PDB file of C-alpha atoms in Angstrom:
ATOM      1  CA  MET A   1      -7.096  16.410  33.494  1.00 94.00           C
ATOM      2  CA  PHE A   2      -7.143  12.605  33.710  1.00 98.00           C
ATOM      3  CA  GLY A   3      -7.227  12.117  37.471  1.00 98.00           C
ATOM      4  CA  ASN A   4      -4.422   9.542  37.516  1.00 99.00           C
ATOM      5  CA  ASP A   5      -0.736   9.054  36.649  1.00 99.00           C
ATOM      6  CA  TRP A   6      -1.269   9.991  32.980  1.00 99.00           C
ATOM      7  CA  ASP A   7      -1.395  13.628  34.186  1.00 99.00           C
ATOM      8  CA  GLU A   8       2.283  13.610  35.112  1.00 99.00           C
ATOM      9  CA  ILE A   9       3.398  11.395  32.221  1.00 99.00           C
ATOM     10  CA  LEU A  10       1.744  13.558  29.549  1.00 99.00           C
ATOM     11  CA  GLN A  11       2.200  16.934  31.260  1.00 99.00           C
ATOM     12  CA  ASP A  12       5.113  18.075  29.077  1.00 98.00           C
ATOM     13  CA  GLU A  13       3.487  16.730  25.909  1.00 99.00           C
ATOM     14  CA  MET A  14       0.356  18.788  26.522  1.00 98.00           C
ATOM     15  CA  GLN A  15       2.429  21.990  26.720  1.00 99.00           C
ATOM     16  CA  LYS A  16       3.975  21.491  23.282  1.00 99.00           C
ATOM     17  CA  PRO A  17       2.943  23.917  20.519  1.00 99.00           C
ATOM     18  CA  TYR A  18       1.334  21.202  18.358  1.00 99.00           C
ATOM     19  CA  PHE A  19      -0.931  20.091  21.237  1.00 99.00           C
ATOM     20  CA  LEU A  20      -1.984  23.640  22.132  1.00 99.00           C
ATOM     21  CA  GLU A  21      -2.760  24.211  18.448  1.00 99.00           C
ATOM     22  CA  LEU A  22      -4.727  20.951  18.362  1.00 99.00           C
ATOM     23  CA  MET A  23      -6.824  22.059  21.342  1.00 98.00           C
ATOM     24  CA  ALA A  24      -7.461  25.465  19.735  1.00 98.00           C
ATOM     25  CA  ASN A  25      -8.512  23.836  16.457  1.00 98.00           C
ATOM     26  CA  LEU A  26     -10.812  21.486  18.335  1.00 98.00           C
ATOM     27  CA  GLU A  27     -12.531  24.423  20.030  1.00 98.00           C
ATOM     28  CA  SER A  28     -13.437  25.732  16.569  1.00 98.00           C
ATOM     29  CA  GLU A  29     -14.442  22.281  15.332  1.00 98.00           C
ATOM     30  CA  TYR A  30     -16.826  21.722  18.241  1.00 98.00           C
ATOM     31  CA  LYS A  31     -18.371  25.169  17.692  1.00 98.00           C
ATOM     32  CA  GLU A  32     -18.761  24.918  13.927  1.00 98.00           C
ATOM     33  CA  HIS A  33     -19.491  21.201  13.411  1.00 98.00           C
ATOM     34  CA  THR A  34     -20.963  18.222  15.194  1.00 98.00           C
ATOM     35  CA  VAL A  35     -17.914  16.379  16.547  1.00 99.00           C
ATOM     36  CA  TYR A  36     -17.717  13.029  18.334  1.00 99.00           C
ATOM     37  CA  PRO A  37     -17.226  12.031  21.043  1.00 99.00           C
ATOM     38  CA  PRO A  38     -18.735  14.841  23.136  1.00 98.00           C
ATOM     39  CA  LYS A  39     -15.973  17.069  24.492  1.00 97.00           C
ATOM     40  CA  GLU A  40     -16.308  15.788  28.064  1.00 98.00           C
ATOM     41  CA  LEU A  41     -15.715  12.193  26.867  1.00 98.00           C
ATOM     42  CA  LEU A  42     -12.593  12.939  24.834  1.00 98.00           C
ATOM     43  CA  PHE A  43     -10.174  11.262  27.244  1.00 99.00           C
ATOM     44  CA  THR A  44     -12.387   8.454  28.589  1.00 99.00           C
ATOM     45  CA  ALA A  45      -9.743   5.819  27.772  1.00 99.00           C
ATOM     46  CA  LEU A  46      -6.961   7.552  29.728  1.00 99.00           C
ATOM     47  CA  LYS A  47      -9.259   8.339  32.662  1.00 99.00           C
ATOM     48  CA  HIS A  48     -10.394   4.738  33.099  1.00 99.00           C
ATOM     49  CA  THR A  49      -7.054   3.010  32.490  1.00 99.00           C
ATOM     50  CA  PRO A  50      -4.120   4.557  34.394  1.00 99.00           C
ATOM     51  CA  TYR A  51      -0.632   4.259  32.911  1.00 99.00           C
ATOM     52  CA  SER A  52       0.682   2.061  35.725  1.00 98.00           C
ATOM     53  CA  GLU A  53      -2.313  -0.293  35.458  1.00 98.00           C
ATOM     54  CA  THR A  54      -2.314  -0.730  31.677  1.00 99.00           C
ATOM     55  CA  ARG A  55      -1.763  -4.370  30.735  1.00 99.00           C
ATOM     56  CA  VAL A  56      -3.203  -4.416  27.217  1.00 99.00           C
ATOM     57  CA  VAL A  57      -3.736  -1.796  24.497  1.00 99.00           C
ATOM     58  CA  ILE A  58      -6.459  -2.271  21.879  1.00 98.00           C
ATOM     59  CA  LEU A  59      -5.719   0.370  19.268  1.00 97.00           C
ATOM     60  CA  GLY A  60      -8.438   1.690  16.975  1.00 95.00           C
ATOM     61  CA  GLN A  61      -8.273   4.220  14.152  1.00 94.00           C
ATOM     62  CA  ASP A  62     -10.735   7.032  14.827  1.00 94.00           C
ATOM     63  CA  PRO A  63     -14.045   7.208  16.721  1.00 97.00           C
ATOM     64  CA  TYR A  64     -17.412   6.076  15.389  1.00 98.00           C
ATOM     65  CA  HIS A  65     -18.919   8.956  13.409  1.00 98.00           C
ATOM     66  CA  GLY A  66     -22.633   8.294  13.968  1.00 97.00           C
ATOM     67  CA  ALA A  67     -24.842  10.090  16.486  1.00 96.00           C
ATOM     68  CA  GLY A  68     -24.577   8.742  20.026  1.00 97.00           C
ATOM     69  CA  GLN A  69     -21.936   6.116  19.235  1.00 98.00           C
ATOM     70  CA  ALA A  70     -18.470   7.326  20.276  1.00 98.00           C
ATOM     71  CA  HIS A  71     -17.858   7.737  24.006  1.00 98.00           C
ATOM     72  CA  GLY A  72     -14.065   7.806  24.181  1.00 99.00           C
ATOM     73  CA  LEU A  73     -13.202   4.079  24.199  1.00 99.00           C
ATOM     74  CA  SER A  74     -12.099   2.454  20.937  1.00 98.00           C
ATOM     75  CA  PHE A  75     -14.718   0.092  19.426  1.00 98.00           C
ATOM     76  CA  SER A  76     -17.086   0.630  22.401  1.00 99.00           C
ATOM     77  CA  VAL A  77     -20.564   2.182  22.499  1.00 99.00           C
ATOM     78  CA  ASN A  78     -22.743   3.006  25.490  1.00 97.00           C
ATOM     79  CA  PRO A  79     -25.511   0.605  26.541  1.00 98.00           C
ATOM     80  CA  GLY A  80     -28.664   1.240  24.536  1.00 97.00           C
ATOM     81  CA  VAL A  81     -26.728   2.136  21.378  1.00 98.00           C
ATOM     82  CA  ARG A  82     -26.916  -0.393  18.549  1.00 98.00           C
ATOM     83  CA  ILE A  83     -23.768  -2.539  18.403  1.00 98.00           C
ATOM     84  CA  PRO A  84     -21.706  -1.456  15.343  1.00 98.00           C
ATOM     85  CA  PRO A  85     -20.566  -4.105  12.800  1.00 98.00           C
ATOM     86  CA  SER A  86     -16.878  -4.048  13.853  1.00 98.00           C
ATOM     87  CA  LEU A  87     -17.796  -4.627  17.491  1.00 98.00           C
ATOM     88  CA  ARG A  88     -20.245  -7.361  16.504  1.00 99.00           C
ATOM     89  CA  ASN A  89     -17.334  -9.109  14.784  1.00 98.00           C
ATOM     90  CA  ILE A  90     -15.113  -8.602  17.859  1.00 99.00           C
ATOM     91  CA  TYR A  91     -17.817 -10.243  19.980  1.00 99.00           C
ATOM     92  CA  THR A  92     -18.104 -13.141  17.510  1.00 99.00           C
ATOM     93  CA  GLU A  93     -14.344 -13.750  17.696  1.00 99.00           C
ATOM     94  CA  LEU A  94     -14.427 -13.404  21.494  1.00 99.00           C
ATOM     95  CA  SER A  95     -17.115 -16.079  21.714  1.00 99.00           C
ATOM     96  CA  ASP A  96     -15.359 -18.391  19.234  1.00 99.00           C
ATOM     97  CA  ASP A  97     -11.997 -17.877  20.961  1.00 99.00           C
ATOM     98  CA  ILE A  98     -12.805 -18.352  24.637  1.00 98.00           C
ATOM     99  CA  GLY A  99     -16.457 -19.388  24.670  1.00 98.00           C
ATOM    100  CA  VAL A 100     -17.972 -16.440  26.529  1.00 96.00           C
ATOM    101  CA  PRO A 101     -21.527 -15.445  25.564  1.00 98.00           C
ATOM    102  CA  ILE A 102     -22.042 -12.347  23.425  1.00 98.00           C
ATOM    103  CA  PRO A 103     -23.441  -9.515  25.581  1.00 98.00           C
ATOM    104  CA  ASN A 104     -26.598  -7.587  24.711  1.00 98.00           C
ATOM    105  CA  HIS A 105     -24.824  -4.204  24.676  1.00 99.00           C
ATOM    106  CA  GLY A 106     -21.619  -2.652  23.339  1.00 99.00           C
ATOM    107  CA  SER A 107     -19.944  -1.106  26.397  1.00 99.00           C
ATOM    108  CA  LEU A 108     -16.341  -2.247  26.849  1.00 99.00           C
ATOM    109  CA  LEU A 109     -15.894  -0.278  30.074  1.00 98.00           C
ATOM    110  CA  ARG A 110     -15.350  -3.508  32.021  1.00 98.00           C
ATOM    111  CA  TRP A 111     -12.254  -4.205  29.941  1.00 99.00           C
ATOM    112  CA  ALA A 112     -10.962  -0.643  30.447  1.00 99.00           C
ATOM    113  CA  GLU A 113     -11.327  -0.991  34.212  1.00 98.00           C
ATOM    114  CA  GLN A 114      -9.152  -4.129  34.159  1.00 99.00           C
ATOM    115  CA  GLY A 115      -6.228  -2.392  32.470  1.00 99.00           C
ATOM    116  CA  VAL A 116      -7.188  -2.651  28.799  1.00 99.00           C
ATOM    117  CA  LEU A 117      -6.462   0.771  27.265  1.00 99.00           C
ATOM    118  CA  MET A 118      -9.098   1.212  24.547  1.00 99.00           C
ATOM    119  CA  LEU A 119      -7.266   3.871  22.534  1.00 98.00           C
ATOM    120  CA  ASN A 120      -7.900   5.360  19.096  1.00 97.00           C
ATOM    121  CA  SER A 121      -5.037   6.840  17.032  1.00 96.00           C
ATOM    122  CA  VAL A 122      -7.209   9.913  16.424  1.00 97.00           C
ATOM    123  CA  LEU A 123      -9.530  10.883  19.276  1.00 98.00           C
ATOM    124  CA  THR A 124     -12.162  12.949  17.446  1.00 99.00           C
ATOM    125  CA  VAL A 125     -14.178  12.915  14.213  1.00 98.00           C
ATOM    126  CA  ARG A 126     -16.812  15.048  12.495  1.00 98.00           C
ATOM    127  CA  GLU A 127     -20.273  13.533  12.256  1.00 98.00           C
ATOM    128  CA  GLY A 128     -20.592  11.362   9.158  1.00 98.00           C
ATOM    129  CA  GLU A 129     -17.023  12.065   8.013  1.00 98.00           C
ATOM    130  CA  PRO A 130     -14.626   9.222   8.873  1.00 96.00           C
ATOM    131  CA  ASN A 131     -10.971  10.296   9.113  1.00 95.00           C
ATOM    132  CA  SER A 132     -11.991  13.971   9.047  1.00 98.00           C
ATOM    133  CA  HIS A 133      -9.610  14.772  11.929  1.00 98.00           C
ATOM    134  CA  LYS A 134      -6.685  12.853  10.507  1.00 97.00           C
ATOM    135  CA  GLY A 135      -3.607  15.105  10.522  1.00 96.00           C
ATOM    136  CA  LEU A 136      -4.997  17.483  13.143  1.00 97.00           C
ATOM    137  CA  GLY A 137      -2.309  16.474  15.653  1.00 98.00           C
ATOM    138  CA  TRP A 138      -3.821  13.522  17.478  1.00 98.00           C
ATOM    139  CA  GLU A 139      -1.429  11.057  15.831  1.00 97.00           C
ATOM    140  CA  THR A 140       1.564  12.773  17.467  1.00 98.00           C
ATOM    141  CA  PHE A 141      -0.163  12.652  20.849  1.00 98.00           C
ATOM    142  CA  THR A 142      -1.118   8.977  20.608  1.00 97.00           C
ATOM    143  CA  ASP A 143       2.352   8.099  19.260  1.00 97.00           C
ATOM    144  CA  THR A 144       3.700   9.559  22.507  1.00 98.00           C
ATOM    145  CA  ILE A 145       1.263   7.457  24.551  1.00 98.00           C
ATOM    146  CA  MET A 146       2.476   4.325  22.755  1.00 98.00           C
ATOM    147  CA  LYS A 147       6.132   5.292  23.281  1.00 98.00           C
ATOM    148  CA  LYS A 148       5.543   5.974  26.992  1.00 98.00           C
ATOM    149  CA  LEU A 149       3.877   2.578  27.410  1.00 99.00           C
ATOM    150  CA  ASN A 150       6.720   0.900  25.542  1.00 98.00           C
ATOM    151  CA  GLU A 151       9.196   2.405  28.054  1.00 98.00           C
ATOM    152  CA  ARG A 152       7.626   0.433  30.891  1.00 96.00           C
ATOM    153  CA  THR A 153       9.637  -2.515  32.139  1.00 95.00           C
ATOM    154  CA  THR A 154       6.506  -4.525  32.952  1.00 97.00           C
ATOM    155  CA  PRO A 155       5.589  -6.618  29.894  1.00 98.00           C
ATOM    156  CA  MET A 156       2.261  -5.817  28.259  1.00 98.00           C
ATOM    157  CA  VAL A 157       0.280  -6.694  25.137  1.00 99.00           C
ATOM    158  CA  PHE A 158      -0.487  -4.458  22.158  1.00 99.00           C
ATOM    159  CA  ILE A 159      -3.394  -5.559  19.936  1.00 98.00           C
ATOM    160  CA  LEU A 160      -3.044  -3.927  16.514  1.00 98.00           C
ATOM    161  CA  TRP A 161      -5.946  -4.583  14.148  1.00 96.00           C
ATOM    162  CA  GLY A 162      -5.524  -3.372  10.577  1.00 93.00           C
ATOM    163  CA  SER A 163      -2.650  -1.704   8.739  1.00 92.00           C
ATOM    164  CA  HIS A 164      -3.323   1.740  10.219  1.00 89.00           C
ATOM    165  CA  SER A 165      -2.824   0.508  13.793  1.00 93.00           C
ATOM    166  CA  GLN A 166       0.064  -1.734  12.815  1.00 94.00           C
ATOM    167  CA  LYS A 167       2.140   1.303  11.811  1.00 93.00           C
ATOM    168  CA  LYS A 168       2.357   2.148  15.521  1.00 93.00           C
ATOM    169  CA  GLY A 169       3.946  -1.259  16.089  1.00 93.00           C
ATOM    170  CA  ALA A 170       7.229   0.372  15.068  1.00 92.00           C
ATOM    171  CA  PHE A 171       7.407   1.951  18.546  1.00 91.00           C
ATOM    172  CA  ILE A 172       7.140  -1.339  20.429  1.00 98.00           C
ATOM    173  CA  ASP A 173      10.072  -3.333  21.790  1.00 98.00           C
ATOM    174  CA  GLN A 174       8.902  -6.832  20.932  1.00 97.00           C
ATOM    175  CA  SER A 175      11.657  -8.443  22.984  1.00 97.00           C
ATOM    176  CA  ARG A 176       9.792  -7.240  26.093  1.00 97.00           C
ATOM    177  CA  HIS A 177       6.187  -6.706  25.029  1.00 98.00           C
ATOM    178  CA  GLU A 178       3.826  -8.880  22.996  1.00 98.00           C
ATOM    179  CA  VAL A 179       2.290  -7.597  19.753  1.00 98.00           C
ATOM    180  CA  ILE A 180      -0.820  -9.315  18.363  1.00 98.00           C
ATOM    181  CA  GLN A 181      -1.655  -8.303  14.792  1.00 97.00           C
ATOM    182  CA  SER A 182      -4.439  -9.265  12.412  1.00 97.00           C
ATOM    183  CA  PRO A 183      -6.714  -7.672   9.814  1.00 96.00           C
ATOM    184  CA  HIS A 184      -9.275  -5.191  11.134  1.00 96.00           C
ATOM    185  CA  PRO A 185     -12.596  -6.521  12.528  1.00 98.00           C
ATOM    186  CA  SER A 186     -14.519  -4.366  10.043  1.00 97.00           C
ATOM    187  CA  PRO A 187     -16.885  -6.352   7.754  1.00 97.00           C
ATOM    188  CA  LEU A 188     -14.588  -5.298   4.877  1.00 94.00           C
ATOM    189  CA  SER A 189     -11.635  -7.275   6.238  1.00 96.00           C
ATOM    190  CA  SER A 190     -12.825  -9.577   9.035  1.00 97.00           C
ATOM    191  CA  TYR A 191     -12.851 -12.669   6.814  1.00 97.00           C
ATOM    192  CA  ARG A 192      -9.267 -12.052   5.704  1.00 96.00           C
ATOM    193  CA  GLY A 193      -7.769 -13.267   8.962  1.00 97.00           C
ATOM    194  CA  PHE A 194      -9.458 -11.466  11.845  1.00 98.00           C
ATOM    195  CA  PHE A 195     -11.811 -14.376  12.433  1.00 98.00           C
ATOM    196  CA  GLY A 196      -9.785 -17.217  13.882  1.00 98.00           C
ATOM    197  CA  SER A 197      -6.934 -14.963  15.096  1.00 98.00           C
ATOM    198  CA  ARG A 198      -7.784 -15.704  18.775  1.00 99.00           C
ATOM    199  CA  PRO A 199      -6.431 -12.450  20.277  1.00 99.00           C
ATOM    200  CA  PHE A 200      -8.183 -12.810  23.637  1.00 99.00           C
ATOM    201  CA  SER A 201      -6.719 -16.190  24.571  1.00 99.00           C
ATOM    202  CA  LYS A 202      -3.310 -15.072  23.247  1.00 99.00           C
ATOM    203  CA  VAL A 203      -3.366 -12.034  25.551  1.00 99.00           C
ATOM    204  CA  ASN A 204      -4.019 -14.181  28.595  1.00 99.00           C
ATOM    205  CA  GLN A 205      -1.445 -16.796  27.602  1.00 99.00           C
ATOM    206  CA  PHE A 206       1.193 -14.063  27.430  1.00 99.00           C
ATOM    207  CA  LEU A 207       0.195 -12.317  30.678  1.00 99.00           C
ATOM    208  CA  GLU A 208       0.029 -15.601  32.575  1.00 99.00           C
ATOM    209  CA  SER A 209       3.399 -16.696  31.150  1.00 98.00           C
ATOM    210  CA  LYS A 210       4.847 -13.556  32.789  1.00 98.00           C
ATOM    211  CA  GLY A 211       3.231 -14.358  36.139  1.00 98.00           C
ATOM    212  CA  MET A 212       0.414 -11.848  35.715  1.00 97.00           C
ATOM    213  CA  LYS A 213      -3.321 -12.305  35.951  1.00 97.00           C
ATOM    214  CA  GLY A 214      -5.185 -12.614  32.658  1.00 98.00           C
ATOM    215  CA  ILE A 215      -8.063 -10.351  31.612  1.00 99.00           C
ATOM    216  CA  ASP A 216     -11.589 -11.516  32.419  1.00 99.00           C
ATOM    217  CA  TRP A 217     -13.069 -10.812  28.991  1.00 99.00           C
ATOM    218  CA  PHE A 218     -16.637 -11.718  30.027  1.00 99.00           C
ATOM    219  CA  ILE A 219     -19.102  -8.821  29.774  1.00 98.00           C
ATOM    220  CA  SER A 220     -22.430  -9.377  31.510  1.00 97.00           C
ATOM    221  CA  ASP A 221     -25.781  -8.474  29.980  1.00 97.00           C
ATOM    222  CA  ILE A 222     -27.674  -5.488  31.325  1.00 95.00           C
TER     223      ILE A 222
END
């Protein structure tokens, strides 16, 4: 399904009754409603960032609910799609934090390919209805992903923006892994502590302190 080591790690989870029920419910949802992301992009994050190569998790809530926005990576949009406000704020903080220029597009694929798992807690949403797939079963699945990552002996960084993501911090052994928390980058909360939180430099400080290479956060224009 994923084409990497997530297949084996999540194999048992995907045979559980709740997951089979989730998949059946999604079939109906995709038939009866407009659902994002498109079905073939559902697991983009897991496909691009193998378990063994994950160094950072950036956890979102649920996908963008506008046409053409969600493509399976949290906070990211494909090139050519207008950059959403939350991502614009992420780019502003990125530039203020480490001085890289703000790119002219919203694709975060370059981060994913360096081991940054761009995961949402809930992987689908109905068009124009934020949180419409809350409680469908995705939370159990993504809780398992977080727990499996926490089991790794290699230290990694979890970036949890906003109270919804921070609830998943309960699964993380902070004696081994680093947790970076702040308010959400949404315009509703970005001025309450997201701006100035410097998550990108903090990630690299931690990784380098453990003898690992930092993330190259620079995203080139297209």
